[in-house]
Amino acid sequence: MNNQISKEAVRRGKEGFSLIELIIAVSILAILSAVAVTNVKKHIDKTNKVATMETIQAISSALTTYSLDHAGKYPESLNALVEGDDPDIKGGTDALNDAWAQEIKYERLKNGRDFKLTSAGPDGDFGTEDDLTSK
């Protein structure tokens, strides 16, 4: 009897989903997932840029403190900020990296009396339009 009812329900299309209904449902889920991933990626990129600019500002402040302690001259490299018994920046050399874990480029300008800090940005290449800089 149960077998007969089951066959009758299938024949009438009352039981389960059709293949087209499943394809439509999966397609809708795929589209929603693609939109969500795109939005999350944009927010992550924006957050990384903000974090990198904050790191550049922190390094700039540490460089200014260093120059005040050393007759107005800036160090040869950023490593001077993380070395010694009382470093200007805590966290070692990792604290000198941007949000993409890439080294921030340091340039001394005007005979060592000014500086420029540059992050390669999301693409990891210096000299492109997505670079983040202190100047």
C-alpha positions as semicolon CSV with decimal commas, in nm:
position;residue;x (nm);y (nm);z (nm)
1;M;0,000;0,000;0,000
2;N;0,276;0,247;0,098
3;N;0,464;0,168;-0,221
4;Q;0,153;0,242;-0,427
5;I;0,097;0,581;-0,255
6;S;0,461;0,674;-0,307
7;K;0,447;0,598;-0,680
8;E;0,124;0,792;-0,715
9;A;0,278;1,097;-0,537
10;V;0,585;1,088;-0,763
11;R;0,370;1,060;-1,072
12;R;0,173;1,367;-0,968
13;G;0,496;1,559;-0,889
14;K;0,406;1,617;-0,524
15;E;0,720;1,464;-0,370
16;G;1,069;1,625;-0,372
17;F;1,219;1,898;-0,587
18;S;1,265;1,895;-0,960
19;L;1,609;1,935;-1,115
20;I;1,524;2,283;-1,241
21;E;1,417;2,396;-0,893
22;L;1,747;2,270;-0,750
23;I;1,949;2,444;-1,024
24;I;1,767;2,773;-0,959
25;A;1,824;2,747;-0,583
26;V;2,195;2,671;-0,627
27;S;2,233;2,958;-0,878
28;I;2,073;3,204;-0,637
29;L;2,304;3,088;-0,358
30;A;2,608;3,123;-0,587
31;I;2,512;3,480;-0,682
32;L;2,456;3,579;-0,318
33;S;2,790;3,424;-0,221
34;A;2,973;3,614;-0,495
35;V;2,823;3,945;-0,382
36;A;2,911;3,875;-0,018
37;V;3,272;3,778;-0,098
38;T;3,320;4,093;-0,309
39;N;3,190;4,317;-0,031
40;V;3,405;4,147;0,233
41;K;3,716;4,184;0,014
42;K;3,651;4,558;-0,028
43;H;3,622;4,601;0,348
44;I;3,939;4,401;0,413
45;D;4,134;4,613;0,162
46;K;4,007;4,934;0,321
47;T;4,093;4,809;0,670
48;N;4,444;4,709;0,558
49;K;4,501;5,055;0,407
50;V;4,389;5,228;0,728
51;A;4,607;4,998;0,940
52;T;4,908;5,064;0,715
53;M;4,862;5,441;0,736
54;E;4,846;5,410;1,116
55;T;5,168;5,208;1,112
56;I;5,335;5,471;0,892
57;Q;5,224;5,743;1,135
58;A;5,355;5,545;1,433
59;I;5,692;5,496;1,261
60;S;5,697;5,867;1,170
61;S;5,644;5,959;1,535
62;A;5,918;5,721;1,643
63;L;6,152;5,871;1,382
64;T;6,077;6,221;1,511
65;T;6,154;6,109;1,867
66;Y;6,474;5,948;1,745
67;S;6,582;6,266;1,567
68;L;6,519;6,473;1,881
69;D;6,750;6,239;2,072
70;H;7,020;6,247;1,799
71;A;7,077;6,615;1,713
72;G;6,803;6,632;1,451
73;K;6,931;6,340;1,240
74;Y;6,729;6,037;1,141
75;P;6,866;5,680;1,156
76;E;7,032;5,505;0,863
77;S;6,761;5,235;0,874
78;L;6,437;5,165;1,056
79;N;6,606;4,884;1,247
80;A;6,753;5,149;1,479
81;L;6,398;5,206;1,606
82;V;6,352;4,848;1,727
83;E;6,702;4,778;1,863
84;G;6,855;4,848;2,200
85;D;6,739;4,829;2,560
86;D;6,464;5,089;2,517
87;P;6,345;5,073;2,154
88;D;6,133;5,351;2,010
89;I;5,900;5,088;1,860
90;K;5,808;4,767;2,041
91;G;5,745;4,443;1,854
92;G;6,070;4,397;1,667
93;T;6,107;4,417;1,291
94;D;5,751;4,287;1,240
95;A;5,628;4,623;1,371
96;L;5,798;4,784;1,069
97;N;5,579;4,595;0,820
98;D;5,255;4,706;0,656
99;A;4,921;4,525;0,688
100;W;5,017;4,293;0,401
101;A;5,329;4,181;0,597
102;Q;5,560;4,363;0,355
103;E;5,845;4,584;0,463
104;I;5,781;4,958;0,470
105;K;6,043;5,139;0,261
106;Y;6,239;5,413;0,443
107;E;6,425;5,691;0,260
108;R;6,633;5,960;0,426
109;L;6,606;6,296;0,252
110;K;6,792;6,630;0,270
111;N;7,119;6,506;0,419
112;G;6,943;6,290;0,677
113;R;6,722;6,570;0,812
114;D;6,395;6,447;0,662
115;F;6,246;6,112;0,560
116;K;5,981;5,939;0,351
117;L;5,803;5,613;0,435
118;T;5,634;5,409;0,162
119;S;5,423;5,093;0,161
120;A;5,392;4,902;-0,165
121;G;5,020;4,862;-0,096
122;P;4,799;4,567;-0,185
123;D;4,980;4,475;-0,508
124;G;5,322;4,452;-0,335
125;D;5,498;4,658;-0,604
126;F;5,661;4,993;-0,530
127;G;5,597;5,278;-0,773
128;T;5,238;5,190;-0,856
129;E;4,925;5,394;-0,793
130;D;4,822;5,196;-0,483
131;D;5,136;5,286;-0,284
132;L;5,077;5,445;0,056
133;T;5,327;5,711;0,166
134;S;5,402;5,949;0,451
135;K;5,474;6,244;0,219
